[in-house]
Short mmCIF file of C-alpha atoms in Angstrom, two decimals:
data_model
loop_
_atom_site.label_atom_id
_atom_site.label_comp_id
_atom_site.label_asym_id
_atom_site.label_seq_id
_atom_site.Cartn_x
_atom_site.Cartn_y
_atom_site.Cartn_z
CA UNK A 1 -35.51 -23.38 1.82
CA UNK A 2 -38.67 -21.90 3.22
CA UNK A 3 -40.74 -24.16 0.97
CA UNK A 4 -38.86 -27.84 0.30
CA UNK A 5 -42.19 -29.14 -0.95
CA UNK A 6 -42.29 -27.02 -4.05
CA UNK A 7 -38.49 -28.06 -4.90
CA UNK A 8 -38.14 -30.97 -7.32
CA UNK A 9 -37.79 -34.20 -6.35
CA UNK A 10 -33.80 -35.43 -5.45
CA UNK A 11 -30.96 -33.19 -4.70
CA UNK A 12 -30.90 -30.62 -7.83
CA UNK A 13 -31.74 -27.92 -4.45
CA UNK A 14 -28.62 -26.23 -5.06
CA UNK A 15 -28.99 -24.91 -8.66
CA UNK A 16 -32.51 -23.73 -7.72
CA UNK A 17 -34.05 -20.28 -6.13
CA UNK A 18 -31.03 -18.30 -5.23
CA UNK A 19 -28.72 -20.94 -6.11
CA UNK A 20 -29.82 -19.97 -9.89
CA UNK A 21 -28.39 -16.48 -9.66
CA UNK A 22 -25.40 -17.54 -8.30
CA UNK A 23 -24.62 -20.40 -11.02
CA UNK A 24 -25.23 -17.58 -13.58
CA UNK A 25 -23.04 -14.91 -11.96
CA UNK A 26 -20.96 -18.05 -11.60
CA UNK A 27 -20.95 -18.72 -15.20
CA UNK A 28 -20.88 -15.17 -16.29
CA UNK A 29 -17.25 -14.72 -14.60
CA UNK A 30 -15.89 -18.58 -15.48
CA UNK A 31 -16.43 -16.97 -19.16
CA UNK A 32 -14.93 -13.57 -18.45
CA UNK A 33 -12.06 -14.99 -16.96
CA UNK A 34 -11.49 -17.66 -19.11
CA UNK A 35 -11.84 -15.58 -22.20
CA UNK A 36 -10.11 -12.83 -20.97
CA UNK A 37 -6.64 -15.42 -19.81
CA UNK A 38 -6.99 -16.54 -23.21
CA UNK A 39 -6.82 -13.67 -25.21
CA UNK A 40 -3.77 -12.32 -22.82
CA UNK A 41 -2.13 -15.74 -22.63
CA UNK A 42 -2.27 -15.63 -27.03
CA UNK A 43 -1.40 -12.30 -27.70
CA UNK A 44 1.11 -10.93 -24.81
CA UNK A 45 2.10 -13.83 -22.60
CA UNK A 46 5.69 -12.40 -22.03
CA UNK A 47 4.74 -8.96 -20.70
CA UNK A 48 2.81 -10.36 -17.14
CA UNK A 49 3.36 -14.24 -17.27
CA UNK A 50 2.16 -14.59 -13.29
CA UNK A 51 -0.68 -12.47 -13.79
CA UNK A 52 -1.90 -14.22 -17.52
CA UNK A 53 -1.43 -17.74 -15.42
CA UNK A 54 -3.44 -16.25 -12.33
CA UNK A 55 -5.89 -15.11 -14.80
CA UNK A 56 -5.93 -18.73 -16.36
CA UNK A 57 -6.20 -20.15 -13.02
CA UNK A 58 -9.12 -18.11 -11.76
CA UNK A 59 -11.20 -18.85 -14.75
CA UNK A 60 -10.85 -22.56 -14.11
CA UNK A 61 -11.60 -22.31 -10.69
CA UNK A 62 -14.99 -20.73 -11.66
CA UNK A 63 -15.59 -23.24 -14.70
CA UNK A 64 -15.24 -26.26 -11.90
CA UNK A 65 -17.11 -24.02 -9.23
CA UNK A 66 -20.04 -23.34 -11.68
CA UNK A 67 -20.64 -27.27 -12.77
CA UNK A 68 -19.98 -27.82 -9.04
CA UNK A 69 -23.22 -26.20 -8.00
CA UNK A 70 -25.24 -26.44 -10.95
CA UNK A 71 -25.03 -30.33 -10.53
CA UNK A 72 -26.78 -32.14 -7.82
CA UNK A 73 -25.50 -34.88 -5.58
CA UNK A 74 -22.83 -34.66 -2.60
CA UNK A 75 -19.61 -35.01 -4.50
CA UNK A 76 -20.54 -32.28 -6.69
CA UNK A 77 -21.14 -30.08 -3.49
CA UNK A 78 -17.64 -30.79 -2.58
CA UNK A 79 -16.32 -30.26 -5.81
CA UNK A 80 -18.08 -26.94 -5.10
CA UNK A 81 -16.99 -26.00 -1.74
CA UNK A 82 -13.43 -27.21 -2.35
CA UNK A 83 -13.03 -24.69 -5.73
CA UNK A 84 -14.52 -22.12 -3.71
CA UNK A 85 -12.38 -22.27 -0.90
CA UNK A 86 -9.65 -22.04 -3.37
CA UNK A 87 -11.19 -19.03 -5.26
CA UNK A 88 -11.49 -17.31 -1.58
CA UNK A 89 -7.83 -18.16 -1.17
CA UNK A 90 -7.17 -16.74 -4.08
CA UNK A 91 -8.76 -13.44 -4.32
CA UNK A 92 -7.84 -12.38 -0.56
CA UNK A 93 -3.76 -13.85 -1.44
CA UNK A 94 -3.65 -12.06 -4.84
CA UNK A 95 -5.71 -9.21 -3.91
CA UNK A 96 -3.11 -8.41 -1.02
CA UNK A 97 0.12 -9.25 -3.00
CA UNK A 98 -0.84 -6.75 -5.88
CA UNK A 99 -1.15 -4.09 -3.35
CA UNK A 100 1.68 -5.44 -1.24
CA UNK A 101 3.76 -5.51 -4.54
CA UNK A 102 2.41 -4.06 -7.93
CA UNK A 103 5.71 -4.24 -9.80
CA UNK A 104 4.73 -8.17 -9.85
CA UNK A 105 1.45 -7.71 -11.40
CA UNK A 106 2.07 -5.15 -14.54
CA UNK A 107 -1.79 -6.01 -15.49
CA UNK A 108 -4.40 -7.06 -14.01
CA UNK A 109 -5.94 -10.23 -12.95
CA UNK A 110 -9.59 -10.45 -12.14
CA UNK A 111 -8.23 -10.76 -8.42
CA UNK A 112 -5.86 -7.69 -8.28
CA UNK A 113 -6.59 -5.52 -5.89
CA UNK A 114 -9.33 -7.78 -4.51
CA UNK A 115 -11.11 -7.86 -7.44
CA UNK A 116 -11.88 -3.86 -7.61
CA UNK A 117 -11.61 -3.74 -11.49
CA UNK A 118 -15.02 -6.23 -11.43
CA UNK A 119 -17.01 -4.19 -8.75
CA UNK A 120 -15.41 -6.41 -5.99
CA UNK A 121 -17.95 -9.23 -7.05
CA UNK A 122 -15.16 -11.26 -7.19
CA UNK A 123 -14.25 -10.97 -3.41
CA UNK A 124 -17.80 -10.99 -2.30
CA UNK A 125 -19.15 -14.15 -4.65
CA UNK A 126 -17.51 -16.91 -2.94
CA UNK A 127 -18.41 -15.72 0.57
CA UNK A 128 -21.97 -16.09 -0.87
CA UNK A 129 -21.26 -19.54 -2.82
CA UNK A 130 -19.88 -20.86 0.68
CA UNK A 131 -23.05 -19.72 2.59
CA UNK A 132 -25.03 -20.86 -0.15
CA UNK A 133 -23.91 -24.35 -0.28
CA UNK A 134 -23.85 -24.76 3.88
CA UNK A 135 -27.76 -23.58 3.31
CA UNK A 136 -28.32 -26.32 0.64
CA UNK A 137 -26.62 -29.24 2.62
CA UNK A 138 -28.28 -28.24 6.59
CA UNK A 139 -31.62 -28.48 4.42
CA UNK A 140 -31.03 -31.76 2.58
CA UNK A 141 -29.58 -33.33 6.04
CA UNK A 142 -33.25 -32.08 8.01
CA UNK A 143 -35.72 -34.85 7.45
CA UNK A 144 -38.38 -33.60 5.30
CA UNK A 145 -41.35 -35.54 5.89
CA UNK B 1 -19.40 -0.12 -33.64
CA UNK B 2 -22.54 2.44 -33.82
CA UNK B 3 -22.32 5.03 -30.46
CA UNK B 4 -26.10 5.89 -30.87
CA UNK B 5 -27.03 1.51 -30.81
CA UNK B 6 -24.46 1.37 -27.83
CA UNK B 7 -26.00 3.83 -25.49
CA UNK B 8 -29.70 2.09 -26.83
CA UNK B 9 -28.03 -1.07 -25.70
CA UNK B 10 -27.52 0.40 -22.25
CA UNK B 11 -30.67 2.32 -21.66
CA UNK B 12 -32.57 -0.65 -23.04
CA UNK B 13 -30.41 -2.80 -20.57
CA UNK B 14 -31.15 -0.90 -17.78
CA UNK B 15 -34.61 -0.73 -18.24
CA UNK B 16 -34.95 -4.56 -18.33
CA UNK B 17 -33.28 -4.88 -15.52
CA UNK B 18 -35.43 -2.49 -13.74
CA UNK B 19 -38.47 -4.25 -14.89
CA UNK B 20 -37.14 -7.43 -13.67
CA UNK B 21 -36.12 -6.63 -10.10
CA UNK B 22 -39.91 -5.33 -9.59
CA UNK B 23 -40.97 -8.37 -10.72
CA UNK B 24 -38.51 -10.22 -7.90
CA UNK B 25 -39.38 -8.10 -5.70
CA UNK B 26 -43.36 -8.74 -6.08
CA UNK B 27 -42.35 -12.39 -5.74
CA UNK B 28 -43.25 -13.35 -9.44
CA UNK B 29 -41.60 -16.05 -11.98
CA UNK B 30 -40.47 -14.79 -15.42
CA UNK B 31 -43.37 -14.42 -18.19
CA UNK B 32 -43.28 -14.40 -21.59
CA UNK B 33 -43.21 -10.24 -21.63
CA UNK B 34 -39.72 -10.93 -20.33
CA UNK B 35 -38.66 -13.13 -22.45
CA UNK B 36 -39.70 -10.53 -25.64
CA UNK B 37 -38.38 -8.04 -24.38
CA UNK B 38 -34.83 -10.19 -24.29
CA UNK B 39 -35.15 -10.97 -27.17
CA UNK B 40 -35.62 -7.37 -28.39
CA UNK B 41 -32.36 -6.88 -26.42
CA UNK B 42 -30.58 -9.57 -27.83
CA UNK B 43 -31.33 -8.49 -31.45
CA UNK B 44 -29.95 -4.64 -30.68
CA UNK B 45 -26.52 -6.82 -29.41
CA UNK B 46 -26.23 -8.66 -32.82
CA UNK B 47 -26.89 -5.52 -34.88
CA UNK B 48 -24.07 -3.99 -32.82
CA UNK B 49 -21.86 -6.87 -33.65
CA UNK B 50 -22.90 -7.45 -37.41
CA UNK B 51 -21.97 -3.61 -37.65
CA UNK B 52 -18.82 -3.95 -35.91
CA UNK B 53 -17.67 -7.04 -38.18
CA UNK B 54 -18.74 -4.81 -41.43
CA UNK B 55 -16.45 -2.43 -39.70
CA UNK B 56 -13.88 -4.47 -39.29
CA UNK B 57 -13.82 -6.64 -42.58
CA UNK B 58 -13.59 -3.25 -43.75
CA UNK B 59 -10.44 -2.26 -42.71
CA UNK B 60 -11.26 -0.33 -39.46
CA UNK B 61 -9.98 -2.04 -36.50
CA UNK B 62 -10.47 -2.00 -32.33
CA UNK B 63 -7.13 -0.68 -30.44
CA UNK B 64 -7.21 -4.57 -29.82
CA UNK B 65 -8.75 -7.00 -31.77
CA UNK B 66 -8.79 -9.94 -29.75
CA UNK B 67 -9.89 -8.59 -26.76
CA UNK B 68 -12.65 -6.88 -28.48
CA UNK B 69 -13.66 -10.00 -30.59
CA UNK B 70 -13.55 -12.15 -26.94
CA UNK B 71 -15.85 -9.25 -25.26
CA UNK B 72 -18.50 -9.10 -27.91
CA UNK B 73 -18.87 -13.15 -28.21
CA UNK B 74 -18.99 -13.21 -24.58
CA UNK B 75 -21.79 -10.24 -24.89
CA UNK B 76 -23.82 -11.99 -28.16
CA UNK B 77 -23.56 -14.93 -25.68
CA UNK B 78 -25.11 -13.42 -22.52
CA UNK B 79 -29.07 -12.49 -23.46
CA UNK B 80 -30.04 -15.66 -24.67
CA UNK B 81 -28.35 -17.88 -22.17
CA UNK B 82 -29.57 -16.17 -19.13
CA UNK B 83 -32.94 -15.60 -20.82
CA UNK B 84 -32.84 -19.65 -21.08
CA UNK B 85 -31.55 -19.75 -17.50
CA UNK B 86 -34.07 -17.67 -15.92
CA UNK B 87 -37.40 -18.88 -17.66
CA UNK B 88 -36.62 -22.40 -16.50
CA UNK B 89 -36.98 -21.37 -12.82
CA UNK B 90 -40.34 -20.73 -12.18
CA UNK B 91 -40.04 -18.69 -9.33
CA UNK B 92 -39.07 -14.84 -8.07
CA UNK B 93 -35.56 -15.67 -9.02
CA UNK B 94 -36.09 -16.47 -12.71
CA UNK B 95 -36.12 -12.15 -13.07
CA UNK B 96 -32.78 -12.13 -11.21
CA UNK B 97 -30.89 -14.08 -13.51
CA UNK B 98 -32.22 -11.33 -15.72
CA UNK B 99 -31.70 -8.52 -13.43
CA UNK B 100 -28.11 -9.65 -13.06
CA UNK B 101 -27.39 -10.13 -17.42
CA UNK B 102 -28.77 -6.56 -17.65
CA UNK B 103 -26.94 -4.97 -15.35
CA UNK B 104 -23.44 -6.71 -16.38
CA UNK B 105 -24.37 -5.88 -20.05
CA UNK B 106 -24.26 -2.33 -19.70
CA UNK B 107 -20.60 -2.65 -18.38
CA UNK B 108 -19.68 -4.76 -21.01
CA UNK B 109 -20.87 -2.20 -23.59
CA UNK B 110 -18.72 0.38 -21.92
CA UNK B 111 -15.26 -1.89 -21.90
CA UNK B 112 -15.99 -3.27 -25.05
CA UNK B 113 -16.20 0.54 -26.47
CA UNK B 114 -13.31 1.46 -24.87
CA UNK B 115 -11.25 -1.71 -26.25
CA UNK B 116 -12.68 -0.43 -29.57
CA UNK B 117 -11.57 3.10 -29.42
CA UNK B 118 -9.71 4.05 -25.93
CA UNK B 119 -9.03 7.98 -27.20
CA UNK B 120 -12.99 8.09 -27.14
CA UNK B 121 -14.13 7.32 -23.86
#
C-alpha cells in the first residue's frame, strides 16, 4: 500500500499488487484440490473415505477463500478471513493427526503431513492470506486524502 | 505423452519463469513479449495433450486415467488463465502471477508423467 493513489477507485485493493499472486496461487490449489477430491471421491471412495472428504473439504475452502479475496467489499473480506482461518485450522489439525496416526489417512490429502506433498505451500499460504487481508483492511480504514 | 515435448515443457517453463521474476524484480508490468512467449508455452501444453489423447483413443492408457485426464485439464487450463490474470495488473506483480504458473507447471509435468507411466520415473 505504498502508493493508494495509483489503486483504482473503491475497495477492489485486495485482489491487486500482491493480493494478485495470492488469488492465483489461491485459485491454482482450489482447482488442484477440487479436481484431485473428485477424481478420488469417483473412482476409490471406499479405500480412504476421511481423507477423499478432507480432500473435498479443502478444495472448497480454497474455492470460497479465492472469490473471498478476489472480490471487493467488507463482507467478502470476512468471507475471506473466516475460510482462511478454517484452512489454517485445517492444515495444522490434519497435518498433525496424519503424523500422529497414519493408519487413518491410507492416502493423502493436500494437508497430510502439513501439506509436504505440495512443497508446504499449503501450510505457509494462509499465514500469508491472513497477513494479506489485515494489510488490505488497516489501509482502507487510514483516511486517504 | 512425448518425453522429449515434456522436458521442452519444463525447460521452456523454467525459462519463463526466470524471465519473469527479473522483470518483478526491476519493478516492471507484464508486456506483450510475455504474453508471446505464453502463448508459445501454452501451444507446447496442447500438443502434449492432443498427443496424449491420440495415445489414448488409441488404446494406450495412463496407470490412471482419471487422475491423468484431471492433471492435464488442470495444466491446458493454467497458461492462459494466469497469462489473462497477470496482464490485467499493470504493475511488478503482473510477472509473478507468471513466475508462479511456470514454476507450478514444471511440477505438474513431472506428476502428470508419473500418473502416466509410474515404472518410468
Amino acid at each position: 500500500m505504498s502508493d493508494p493513489a495509483r489503486r483504482p477507485e473503491g475497495a477492489a485493493a485486495a485482489r491487486s499488487g500482491p493480493g494478485r499472486v495470492l488469488v492465483a496461487v489461491y485459485a491454482v490449489f482450489a482447482l488442484a484440490a477440487t479436481a484431485r477430491a473428485g477424481v478420488q471421491i469417483a473412482t476409490r471412495f471406499d479405500e480412504a473415505p476421511l481423507a477423499y472428504v478432507l480432500s473435498a473439504l479443502a478444495g472448497v475452502v480454497y474455492i470460497v477463500a479465492t472469490v473471498g479475496i478476489a472480490r471487493s467489499g467488507r463482507t467478502s473480506r470476512r468471507v475471506a478471513v473466516a475460510s482462511i482461518t478454517v484452512e489454517l485450522v485445517g492444515v495444522l489439525v490434519v497435518g498433525a493427526l496424519s503424523i500422529l496416526d497414519p493408519a487413518a489417512f491410507p492416502d493423502d490429502t493436500v494437508w497430510s503431513r502439513f501439506g509436504s506433498g505440495y512443497l508446504f505451500i499449503p501450510l505457509v499460504l494462509p499465514v500469508l492470506g491472513l497477513l494479506w487481508l489485515r494489510r488490505v483492511s488497516r489501509a482502507e480504514a487510514a483516511p486517504t486524502a | 505423452m512425448v518425453d522429449g515435448l515434456t522436458t521442452t515443457i519444463e525447460i521452456a517453463s523454467l525459462a519463463m519463469a526466470v524471465w519473469c521474476l527479473i522483470t518483478t524484480f526491476r519493478d516492471r508490468p507484464m508486456v506483450v513479449p510475455h504474453l508471446v512467449g505464453m502463448a508459445v508455452l501454452w501451444l507446447l501444453v496442447i500438443a502434449q495433450a492432443v498427443v496424449s489423447t491420440v495415445q489414448m483413443a488409441g488404446g494406450e492408457r495412463p496407470a490412471e486415467t482419471a487422475t491423468f485426464i484431471g492433471y492435464l485439464a488442470t495444466i491446458v487450463l493454467i497458461p492462459p488463465a494466469c497469462a489473462t490474470w497477470g496482464f490485467v495488473e499493470r504493475t511488478r506483480w503482473g510477472p509473478a502471477v507468471i513466475a508462479f504458473a511456470c514454476l507450478i507447471l514444471p511440477v505438474m509435468m513431472v506428476r502428470l508423467q508419473q500418473v502416466w507411466d509410474p515404472a518410468h520415473v
